[in-house]
Amino acid sequence: MSAYDIWLFVHVSAVVVWLGGGFAAQVLTVLAKRSGDPARVGALGRDLGFMATKVFLPASLVVFATGVLLTEDGGWSWSEPFVWLGVLGWAGVSLAAFGYVTREIGAVGARMAAEGPSPALAARVGRLVLLARIFLLVLFAIVFLMTVKPGT
Amino acid sequence: MSWFELLLFFHVAMAVIWIGGGLMMQLFGIRASMSGDPARLAALGQDIEWIANRTFIPASLLAFVSGILLVVESDFYGFGDDWIVIALVLYATTFLAGILFLGPESGRVGRMTAEGSPEAGPRMLRLIFLSRLDLVLLWLIVYAMTVKPDVGDAGSLLWGIAGALVAAGLLYWRYRVALAQPAPAPSEAA
């Protein structure tokens, strides 16, 4: 068992936590919205805010750090498309998701629980959910790059 | 781009959805338990049953099928490879546990919680503990897939087993601690 194997295990584990958790969060959001219960939607919003900062953000940082270690330890070149596209995609999604969407979801969830639903809040939730789904697609596209490694 | 690479992407994507989703259900379960809100716990129990039947079980089946096809398609791997045997045994264990017990029990506990049954609390705690043990098995599969341990490299096998035993021990300790505590009062913070 080499250091590379360990980094790969940790890297893949962190990806599982981040993307798999994000996917499950999307499904829970659909179910909460279908329930029509504003208290449930509010609680989910607060939970998602918590998960984003305490679970997804640390996982994304571990993905990046172990990705760097894998590139260095595995003898990959930083000019490989799957490497620099992966870094670019990670940076873009992380900045947007943790810098904006996370805070908004928590805030909207709290307002919905306190004030009840409104068309304006529902529209905001819809936009945030759509953004989160786009980020998830980008992350799965990165998984595609990592597994197929085009150009190698 | 080859069939192998496409299958590998699909296999990894399904594993991500299956295992990462399972972990997320655990974390939401912790949040719901801490709230002390029976309605919230009941709703989560029913959501988990819904998601397990429509997402986790199909994803695990697709991960399995694509894994089989990967081995068939590969020039390097065979069904006799130690890490593949380990992964298949672990998969069979967790798949059967999920479909025969964890999924149905989650629905039952959700209904018991909604009815205010006194058995609901301890049953929920047991379900959470067993679900977490299941997750440890899933992570052992991830370990097998990435590290590819074999019997000739005892270190890789022992590290995996040691890690799983430590995790299982911690989970059992948490379970016993939770069983000994009174149910939490509803909390504003949750």
mmCIF file of C-alpha atoms in Angstrom:
data_model
loop_
_atom_site.group_PDB
_atom_site.id
_atom_site.type_symbol
_atom_site.label_atom_id
_atom_site.label_comp_id
_atom_site.label_asym_id
_atom_site.label_seq_id
_atom_site.Cartn_x
_atom_site.Cartn_y
_atom_site.Cartn_z
ATOM 1 C CA MET A 1 0.000 0.000 0.000
ATOM 2 C CA SER A 2 1.550 3.290 -1.094
ATOM 3 C CA ALA A 3 0.971 6.909 -0.116
ATOM 4 C CA TYR A 4 -0.709 7.372 -3.505
ATOM 5 C CA ASP A 5 -3.240 4.662 -2.601
ATOM 6 C CA ILE A 6 -4.028 6.428 0.669
ATOM 7 C CA TRP A 7 -4.474 9.825 -1.027
ATOM 8 C CA LEU A 8 -6.700 8.202 -3.650
ATOM 9 C CA PHE A 9 -8.875 6.589 -0.975
ATOM 10 C CA VAL A 10 -9.211 9.865 0.933
ATOM 11 C CA HIS A 11 -9.804 11.827 -2.303
ATOM 12 C CA VAL A 12 -12.562 9.480 -3.495
ATOM 13 C CA SER A 13 -14.083 9.362 0.012
ATOM 14 C CA ALA A 14 -14.278 13.151 0.141
ATOM 15 C CA VAL A 15 -15.855 13.215 -3.345
ATOM 16 C CA VAL A 16 -18.444 10.666 -2.174
ATOM 17 C CA VAL A 17 -19.305 12.855 0.833
ATOM 18 C CA TRP A 18 -19.513 16.078 -1.197
ATOM 19 C CA LEU A 19 -21.284 14.956 -4.368
ATOM 20 C CA GLY A 20 -23.299 12.116 -2.897
ATOM 21 C CA GLY A 21 -24.418 14.356 -0.062
ATOM 22 C CA GLY A 22 -25.302 17.111 -2.505
ATOM 23 C CA PHE A 23 -27.364 14.735 -4.606
ATOM 24 C CA ALA A 24 -29.256 13.446 -1.562
ATOM 25 C CA ALA A 25 -29.858 17.041 -0.458
ATOM 26 C CA GLN A 26 -31.475 17.743 -3.845
ATOM 27 C CA VAL A 27 -33.820 14.774 -3.436
ATOM 28 C CA LEU A 28 -34.761 15.860 0.097
ATOM 29 C CA THR A 29 -35.461 19.359 -1.225
ATOM 30 C CA VAL A 30 -37.880 17.969 -3.811
ATOM 31 C CA LEU A 31 -39.678 15.937 -1.124
ATOM 32 C CA ALA A 32 -39.862 18.897 1.270
ATOM 33 C CA LYS A 33 -41.282 21.171 -1.435
ATOM 34 C CA ARG A 34 -43.848 18.520 -2.403
ATOM 35 C CA SER A 35 -45.018 18.332 1.219
ATOM 36 C CA GLY A 36 -46.164 21.961 1.037
ATOM 37 C CA ASP A 37 -45.188 22.322 4.708
ATOM 38 C CA PRO A 38 -43.328 25.622 5.259
ATOM 39 C CA ALA A 39 -41.960 24.452 8.639
ATOM 40 C CA ARG A 40 -40.443 21.407 6.935
ATOM 41 C CA VAL A 41 -38.956 23.522 4.150
ATOM 42 C CA GLY A 42 -37.573 25.932 6.735
ATOM 43 C CA ALA A 43 -36.004 23.147 8.794
ATOM 44 C CA LEU A 44 -34.445 21.672 5.659
ATOM 45 C CA GLY A 45 -33.038 25.054 4.691
ATOM 46 C CA ARG A 46 -31.378 25.401 8.087
ATOM 47 C CA ASP A 47 -30.075 21.827 7.890
ATOM 48 C CA LEU A 48 -28.645 22.475 4.427
ATOM 49 C CA GLY A 49 -26.941 25.619 5.669
ATOM 50 C CA PHE A 50 -25.389 23.550 8.456
ATOM 51 C CA MET A 51 -24.350 20.694 6.105
ATOM 52 C CA ALA A 52 -22.808 23.088 3.616
ATOM 53 C CA THR A 53 -20.471 24.725 6.122
ATOM 54 C CA LYS A 54 -19.746 21.723 8.374
ATOM 55 C CA VAL A 55 -19.700 18.860 5.833
ATOM 56 C CA PHE A 56 -19.550 19.946 2.186
ATOM 57 C CA LEU A 57 -16.992 22.738 2.603
ATOM 58 C CA PRO A 58 -14.480 20.587 4.554
ATOM 59 C CA ALA A 59 -15.019 17.738 2.077
ATOM 60 C CA SER A 60 -14.339 20.047 -0.873
ATOM 61 C CA LEU A 61 -11.117 21.251 0.767
ATOM 62 C CA VAL A 62 -10.007 17.640 1.352
ATOM 63 C CA VAL A 63 -10.828 16.852 -2.298
ATOM 64 C CA PHE A 64 -8.590 19.696 -3.414
ATOM 65 C CA ALA A 65 -5.720 18.969 -1.013
ATOM 66 C CA THR A 66 -5.620 15.244 -1.821
ATOM 67 C CA GLY A 67 -5.974 16.067 -5.509
ATOM 68 C CA VAL A 68 -2.807 18.153 -5.282
ATOM 69 C CA LEU A 69 -1.030 15.316 -3.432
ATOM 70 C CA LEU A 70 -2.178 12.779 -6.037
ATOM 71 C CA THR A 71 -0.945 14.983 -8.879
ATOM 72 C CA GLU A 72 2.466 15.435 -7.246
ATOM 73 C CA ASP A 73 2.801 11.850 -5.966
ATOM 74 C CA GLY A 74 1.409 10.227 -9.094
ATOM 75 C CA GLY A 75 3.716 12.057 -11.451
ATOM 76 C CA TRP A 76 0.838 13.701 -13.329
ATOM 77 C CA SER A 77 1.519 16.944 -15.137
ATOM 78 C CA TRP A 78 -0.412 20.070 -14.091
ATOM 79 C CA SER A 79 -0.979 20.697 -17.811
ATOM 80 C CA GLU A 80 -3.046 17.521 -18.186
ATOM 81 C CA PRO A 81 -6.590 18.607 -19.174
ATOM 82 C CA PHE A 82 -8.260 16.514 -16.464
ATOM 83 C CA VAL A 83 -6.024 18.126 -13.818
ATOM 84 C CA TRP A 84 -6.369 21.816 -14.691
ATOM 85 C CA LEU A 85 -10.040 21.489 -15.704
ATOM 86 C CA GLY A 86 -10.687 19.696 -12.427
ATOM 87 C CA VAL A 87 -9.007 22.489 -10.444
ATOM 88 C CA LEU A 88 -10.904 25.143 -12.406
ATOM 89 C CA GLY A 89 -14.242 23.420 -11.912
ATOM 90 C CA TRP A 90 -13.548 22.860 -8.219
ATOM 91 C CA ALA A 91 -12.613 26.506 -7.694
ATOM 92 C CA GLY A 92 -15.641 27.846 -9.560
ATOM 93 C CA VAL A 93 -18.184 25.618 -7.827
ATOM 94 C CA SER A 94 -16.641 26.059 -4.368
ATOM 95 C CA LEU A 95 -16.530 29.855 -4.583
ATOM 96 C CA ALA A 96 -20.083 30.145 -5.834
ATOM 97 C CA ALA A 97 -21.578 27.433 -3.647
ATOM 98 C CA PHE A 98 -19.896 28.294 -0.365
ATOM 99 C CA GLY A 99 -19.537 32.004 -0.972
ATOM 100 C CA TYR A 100 -23.143 32.638 -1.949
ATOM 101 C CA VAL A 101 -25.632 29.783 -2.267
ATOM 102 C CA THR A 102 -25.007 28.307 1.181
ATOM 103 C CA ARG A 103 -25.673 31.548 3.019
ATOM 104 C CA GLU A 104 -28.741 32.269 0.936
ATOM 105 C CA ILE A 105 -30.288 28.840 1.531
ATOM 106 C CA GLY A 106 -29.874 29.192 5.298
ATOM 107 C CA ALA A 107 -31.309 32.729 5.292
ATOM 108 C CA VAL A 108 -34.290 31.834 3.102
ATOM 109 C CA GLY A 109 -35.017 28.757 5.195
ATOM 110 C CA ALA A 110 -35.064 30.825 8.376
ATOM 111 C CA ARG A 111 -37.352 33.451 6.817
ATOM 112 C CA MET A 112 -39.722 30.812 5.510
ATOM 113 C CA ALA A 113 -40.005 29.200 8.927
ATOM 114 C CA ALA A 114 -40.556 32.591 10.607
ATOM 115 C CA GLU A 115 -42.852 34.309 8.081
ATOM 116 C CA GLY A 116 -44.395 31.422 6.236
ATOM 117 C CA PRO A 117 -44.233 30.883 2.477
ATOM 118 C CA SER A 118 -44.609 33.686 -0.043
ATOM 119 C CA PRO A 119 -44.284 33.800 -3.834
ATOM 120 C CA ALA A 120 -41.096 35.894 -3.507
ATOM 121 C CA LEU A 121 -39.459 33.431 -1.110
ATOM 122 C CA ALA A 122 -40.570 30.472 -3.219
ATOM 123 C CA ALA A 123 -38.994 32.073 -6.296
ATOM 124 C CA ARG A 124 -35.754 32.634 -4.388
ATOM 125 C CA VAL A 125 -35.734 29.016 -3.262
ATOM 126 C CA GLY A 126 -36.350 27.881 -6.832
ATOM 127 C CA ARG A 127 -33.374 29.885 -8.145
ATOM 128 C CA LEU A 128 -31.075 28.575 -5.409
ATOM 129 C CA VAL A 129 -32.143 24.980 -5.996
ATOM 130 C CA LEU A 130 -31.502 25.420 -9.727
ATOM 131 C CA LEU A 131 -28.035 26.864 -9.037
ATOM 132 C CA ALA A 132 -27.237 23.969 -6.689
ATOM 133 C CA ARG A 133 -28.273 21.490 -9.403
ATOM 134 C CA ILE A 134 -26.029 23.203 -11.966
ATOM 135 C CA PHE A 135 -23.115 22.993 -9.523
ATOM 136 C CA LEU A 136 -23.834 19.305 -8.994
ATOM 137 C CA LEU A 137 -23.774 18.709 -12.762
ATOM 138 C CA VAL A 138 -20.429 20.509 -13.014
ATOM 139 C CA LEU A 139 -19.036 18.347 -10.210
ATOM 140 C CA PHE A 140 -20.220 15.156 -11.918
ATOM 141 C CA ALA A 141 -18.606 16.434 -15.118
ATOM 142 C CA ILE A 142 -15.360 16.682 -13.135
ATOM 143 C CA VAL A 143 -15.860 13.067 -12.011
ATOM 144 C CA PHE A 144 -16.173 12.217 -15.713
ATOM 145 C CA LEU A 145 -12.854 13.966 -16.415
ATOM 146 C CA MET A 146 -11.176 12.189 -13.514
ATOM 147 C CA THR A 147 -12.297 8.725 -14.591
ATOM 148 C CA VAL A 148 -11.969 9.077 -18.377
ATOM 149 C CA LYS A 149 -8.869 11.343 -18.240
ATOM 150 C CA PRO A 150 -9.194 12.652 -21.814
ATOM 151 C CA GLY A 151 -5.928 13.334 -23.572
ATOM 152 C CA THR A 152 -3.941 10.729 -21.624
ATOM 153 C CA MET B 1 -12.689 7.049 -25.101
ATOM 154 C CA SER B 2 -13.338 3.372 -24.460
ATOM 155 C CA TRP B 3 -16.303 1.412 -23.070
ATOM 156 C CA PHE B 4 -14.184 0.694 -20.007
ATOM 157 C CA GLU B 5 -13.762 4.416 -19.272
ATOM 158 C CA LEU B 6 -17.480 5.104 -19.748
ATOM 159 C CA LEU B 7 -18.379 2.204 -17.476
ATOM 160 C CA LEU B 8 -15.864 3.414 -14.900
ATOM 161 C CA PHE B 9 -17.452 6.885 -14.828
ATOM 162 C CA PHE B 10 -20.917 5.379 -14.493
ATOM 163 C CA HIS B 11 -19.743 2.983 -11.781
ATOM 164 C CA VAL B 12 -18.120 5.777 -9.753
ATOM 165 C CA ALA B 13 -21.138 8.090 -10.222
ATOM 166 C CA MET B 14 -23.540 5.425 -8.932
ATOM 167 C CA ALA B 15 -21.256 4.663 -5.975
ATOM 168 C CA VAL B 16 -21.080 8.376 -5.137
ATOM 169 C CA ILE B 17 -24.879 8.682 -5.128
ATOM 170 C CA TRP B 18 -25.366 5.491 -3.129
ATOM 171 C CA ILE B 19 -22.718 5.897 -0.431
ATOM 172 C CA GLY B 20 -22.701 9.691 -0.175
ATOM 173 C CA GLY B 21 -26.469 9.685 -0.020
ATOM 174 C CA GLY B 22 -26.411 7.134 2.764
ATOM 175 C CA LEU B 23 -24.039 9.288 4.774
ATOM 176 C CA MET B 24 -26.231 12.364 4.240
ATOM 177 C CA MET B 25 -29.272 10.485 5.594
ATOM 178 C CA GLN B 26 -27.256 9.717 8.731
ATOM 179 C CA LEU B 27 -26.373 13.368 9.209
ATOM 180 C CA PHE B 28 -29.958 14.520 8.683
ATOM 181 C CA GLY B 29 -30.997 11.820 11.141
ATOM 182 C CA ILE B 30 -28.677 13.328 13.759
ATOM 183 C CA ARG B 31 -30.129 16.787 13.166
ATOM 184 C CA ALA B 32 -33.695 15.494 13.374
ATOM 185 C CA SER B 33 -32.955 13.521 16.566
ATOM 186 C CA MET B 34 -31.418 16.574 18.205
ATOM 187 C CA SER B 35 -34.544 18.601 17.473
ATOM 188 C CA GLY B 36 -36.662 16.236 19.611
ATOM 189 C CA ASP B 37 -39.530 16.929 17.191
ATOM 190 C CA PRO B 38 -41.463 13.703 16.572
ATOM 191 C CA ALA B 39 -43.115 15.082 13.414
ATOM 192 C CA ARG B 40 -39.721 15.910 11.948
ATOM 193 C CA LEU B 41 -38.377 12.461 12.803
ATOM 194 C CA ALA B 42 -41.434 10.788 11.301
ATOM 195 C CA ALA B 43 -41.135 12.804 8.084
ATOM 196 C CA LEU B 44 -37.432 11.958 7.799
ATOM 197 C CA GLY B 45 -38.086 8.273 8.371
ATOM 198 C CA GLN B 46 -40.598 8.262 5.533
ATOM 199 C CA ASP B 47 -38.288 10.303 3.300
ATOM 200 C CA ILE B 48 -35.461 7.829 3.890
ATOM 201 C CA GLU B 49 -37.721 4.921 2.941
ATOM 202 C CA TRP B 50 -38.782 6.788 -0.233
ATOM 203 C CA ILE B 51 -35.197 7.716 -1.162
ATOM 204 C CA ALA B 52 -33.819 4.257 -0.366
ATOM 205 C CA ASN B 53 -36.340 2.536 -2.646
ATOM 206 C CA ARG B 54 -36.050 5.008 -5.529
ATOM 207 C CA THR B 55 -32.430 6.166 -5.370
ATOM 208 C CA PHE B 56 -30.062 4.171 -3.170
ATOM 209 C CA ILE B 57 -31.196 0.683 -4.135
ATOM 210 C CA PRO B 58 -31.229 1.400 -7.903
ATOM 211 C CA ALA B 59 -27.858 3.190 -7.623
ATOM 212 C CA SER B 60 -26.342 0.257 -5.746
ATOM 213 C CA LEU B 61 -27.671 -2.206 -8.350
ATOM 214 C CA LEU B 62 -26.296 -0.084 -11.186
ATOM 215 C CA ALA B 63 -22.938 0.217 -9.389
ATOM 216 C CA PHE B 64 -22.873 -3.568 -9.074
ATOM 217 C CA VAL B 65 -23.834 -4.251 -12.708
ATOM 218 C CA SER B 66 -21.358 -1.705 -14.055
ATOM 219 C CA GLY B 67 -18.698 -3.184 -11.764
ATOM 220 C CA ILE B 68 -19.305 -6.635 -13.229
ATOM 221 C CA LEU B 69 -19.132 -5.222 -16.758
ATOM 222 C CA LEU B 70 -15.881 -3.409 -15.889
ATOM 223 C CA VAL B 71 -14.246 -6.669 -14.839
ATOM 224 C CA VAL B 72 -15.564 -8.441 -17.959
ATOM 225 C CA GLU B 73 -14.377 -5.568 -20.170
ATOM 226 C CA SER B 74 -10.978 -5.233 -18.495
ATOM 227 C CA ASP B 75 -7.754 -6.773 -19.754
ATOM 228 C CA PHE B 76 -6.174 -6.378 -16.307
ATOM 229 C CA TYR B 77 -8.739 -7.378 -13.672
ATOM 230 C CA GLY B 78 -10.402 -10.718 -13.009
ATOM 231 C CA PHE B 79 -13.090 -12.099 -10.699
ATOM 232 C CA GLY B 80 -10.377 -13.950 -8.802
ATOM 233 C CA ASP B 81 -8.607 -10.735 -7.749
ATOM 234 C CA ASP B 82 -8.694 -10.418 -3.962
ATOM 235 C CA TRP B 83 -10.005 -6.836 -3.890
ATOM 236 C CA ILE B 84 -12.847 -7.752 -6.264
ATOM 237 C CA VAL B 85 -13.836 -10.762 -4.145
ATOM 238 C CA ILE B 86 -13.735 -8.588 -1.004
ATOM 239 C CA ALA B 87 -15.880 -5.919 -2.642
ATOM 240 C CA LEU B 88 -18.443 -8.445 -3.924
ATOM 241 C CA VAL B 89 -18.837 -10.051 -0.489
ATOM 242 C CA LEU B 90 -19.208 -6.645 1.173
ATOM 243 C CA TYR B 91 -21.674 -5.538 -1.485
ATOM 244 C CA ALA B 92 -23.851 -8.617 -1.083
ATOM 245 C CA THR B 93 -23.906 -8.089 2.684
ATOM 246 C CA THR B 94 -24.875 -4.447 2.548
ATOM 247 C CA PHE B 95 -27.356 -4.823 -0.304
ATOM 248 C CA LEU B 96 -29.262 -7.574 1.458
ATOM 249 C CA ALA B 97 -29.170 -5.663 4.767
ATOM 250 C CA GLY B 98 -30.572 -2.593 3.057
ATOM 251 C CA ILE B 99 -33.335 -4.246 1.091
ATOM 252 C CA LEU B 100 -34.414 -6.742 3.738
ATOM 253 C CA PHE B 101 -34.111 -4.644 6.884
ATOM 254 C CA LEU B 102 -32.902 -1.044 6.819
ATOM 255 C CA GLY B 103 -35.354 0.290 4.230
ATOM 256 C CA PRO B 104 -38.486 -1.384 5.638
ATOM 257 C CA GLU B 105 -37.453 -0.682 9.248
ATOM 258 C CA SER B 106 -37.036 2.999 8.451
ATOM 259 C CA GLY B 107 -40.630 3.149 7.243
ATOM 260 C CA ARG B 108 -41.859 1.243 10.289
ATOM 261 C CA VAL B 109 -40.018 3.521 12.699
ATOM 262 C CA GLY B 110 -41.381 6.583 10.892
ATOM 263 C CA ARG B 111 -44.923 5.318 11.362
ATOM 264 C CA MET B 112 -44.284 4.399 15.022
ATOM 265 C CA THR B 113 -42.901 7.877 15.665
ATOM 266 C CA ALA B 114 -45.940 9.514 14.078
ATOM 267 C CA GLU B 115 -48.185 7.357 16.287
ATOM 268 C CA GLY B 116 -46.213 8.371 19.391
ATOM 269 C CA SER B 117 -45.246 4.807 20.238
ATOM 270 C CA PRO B 118 -42.839 4.543 23.237
ATOM 271 C CA GLU B 119 -40.840 1.956 21.254
ATOM 272 C CA ALA B 120 -40.054 4.500 18.558
ATOM 273 C CA GLY B 121 -37.083 6.135 20.325
ATOM 274 C CA PRO B 122 -35.027 3.000 21.048
ATOM 275 C CA ARG B 123 -35.931 1.506 17.634
ATOM 276 C CA MET B 124 -34.784 4.691 15.928
ATOM 277 C CA LEU B 125 -31.504 4.625 17.832
ATOM 278 C CA ARG B 126 -30.944 0.986 16.867
ATOM 279 C CA LEU B 127 -31.787 1.732 13.239
ATOM 280 C CA ILE B 128 -29.355 4.631 13.208
ATOM 281 C CA PHE B 129 -26.608 2.456 14.736
ATOM 282 C CA LEU B 130 -27.152 -0.372 12.226
ATOM 283 C CA SER B 131 -27.337 2.087 9.334
ATOM 284 C CA ARG B 132 -24.010 3.531 10.400
ATOM 285 C CA LEU B 133 -22.462 0.062 10.556
ATOM 286 C CA ASP B 134 -23.763 -0.467 7.035
ATOM 287 C CA LEU B 135 -22.022 2.737 6.009
ATOM 288 C CA VAL B 136 -18.739 1.413 7.425
ATOM 289 C CA LEU B 137 -19.122 -1.621 5.135
ATOM 290 C CA LEU B 138 -19.733 0.695 2.180
ATOM 291 C CA TRP B 139 -16.596 2.647 2.974
ATOM 292 C CA LEU B 140 -14.690 -0.632 3.111
ATOM 293 C CA ILE B 141 -15.842 -1.186 -0.472
ATOM 294 C CA VAL B 142 -14.469 2.256 -1.412
ATOM 295 C CA TYR B 143 -11.219 1.242 0.314
ATOM 296 C CA ALA B 144 -11.118 -2.016 -1.665
ATOM 297 C CA MET B 145 -11.745 -0.158 -4.944
ATOM 298 C CA THR B 146 -9.054 2.459 -4.397
ATOM 299 C CA VAL B 147 -6.315 0.650 -2.479
ATOM 300 C CA LYS B 148 -7.015 -2.729 -4.141
ATOM 301 C CA PRO B 149 -5.727 -4.823 -1.220
ATOM 302 C CA ASP B 150 -4.580 -8.360 -1.792
ATOM 303 C CA VAL B 151 -3.725 -11.251 0.470
ATOM 304 C CA GLY B 152 -0.058 -10.902 -0.445
ATOM 305 C CA ASP B 153 -0.006 -7.377 1.005
ATOM 306 C CA ALA B 154 -1.141 -7.974 4.585
ATOM 307 C CA GLY B 155 -0.658 -4.315 5.492
ATOM 308 C CA SER B 156 -3.327 -3.064 3.096
ATOM 309 C CA LEU B 157 -5.809 -5.653 4.417
ATOM 310 C CA LEU B 158 -5.013 -5.001 8.065
ATOM 311 C CA TRP B 159 -5.273 -1.221 7.780
ATOM 312 C CA GLY B 160 -8.698 -1.559 6.200
ATOM 313 C CA ILE B 161 -9.942 -4.012 8.834
ATOM 314 C CA ALA B 162 -8.437 -1.957 11.672
ATOM 315 C CA GLY B 163 -10.078 1.204 10.421
ATOM 316 C CA ALA B 164 -13.448 -0.522 10.127
ATOM 317 C CA LEU B 165 -13.176 -2.021 13.636
ATOM 318 C CA VAL B 166 -12.270 1.338 15.168
ATOM 319 C CA ALA B 167 -15.206 2.977 13.404
ATOM 320 C CA ALA B 168 -17.591 0.199 14.473
ATOM 321 C CA GLY B 169 -16.392 0.426 18.068
ATOM 322 C CA LEU B 170 -16.923 4.188 18.181
ATOM 323 C CA LEU B 171 -20.376 3.808 16.668
ATOM 324 C CA TYR B 172 -21.349 1.154 19.222
ATOM 325 C CA TRP B 173 -20.102 3.349 22.070
ATOM 326 C CA ARG B 174 -22.182 6.277 20.739
ATOM 327 C CA TYR B 175 -25.201 3.989 20.464
ATOM 328 C CA ARG B 176 -24.882 2.869 24.095
ATOM 329 C CA VAL B 177 -24.448 6.465 25.241
ATOM 330 C CA ALA B 178 -27.537 7.574 23.280
ATOM 331 C CA LEU B 179 -29.613 4.690 24.684
ATOM 332 C CA ALA B 180 -28.724 5.711 28.221
ATOM 333 C CA GLN B 181 -29.789 9.330 27.740
ATOM 334 C CA PRO B 182 -33.339 10.642 28.096
ATOM 335 C CA ALA B 183 -34.977 11.912 24.899
ATOM 336 C CA PRO B 184 -34.012 15.550 24.197
ATOM 337 C CA ALA B 185 -36.570 18.353 24.577
ATOM 338 C CA PRO B 186 -37.557 20.213 21.375
ATOM 339 C CA SER B 187 -34.825 22.747 20.647
ATOM 340 C CA GLU B 188 -35.082 26.193 18.967
ATOM 341 C CA ALA B 189 -31.535 25.825 17.662
ATOM 342 C CA ALA B 190 -32.417 22.728 15.686
#
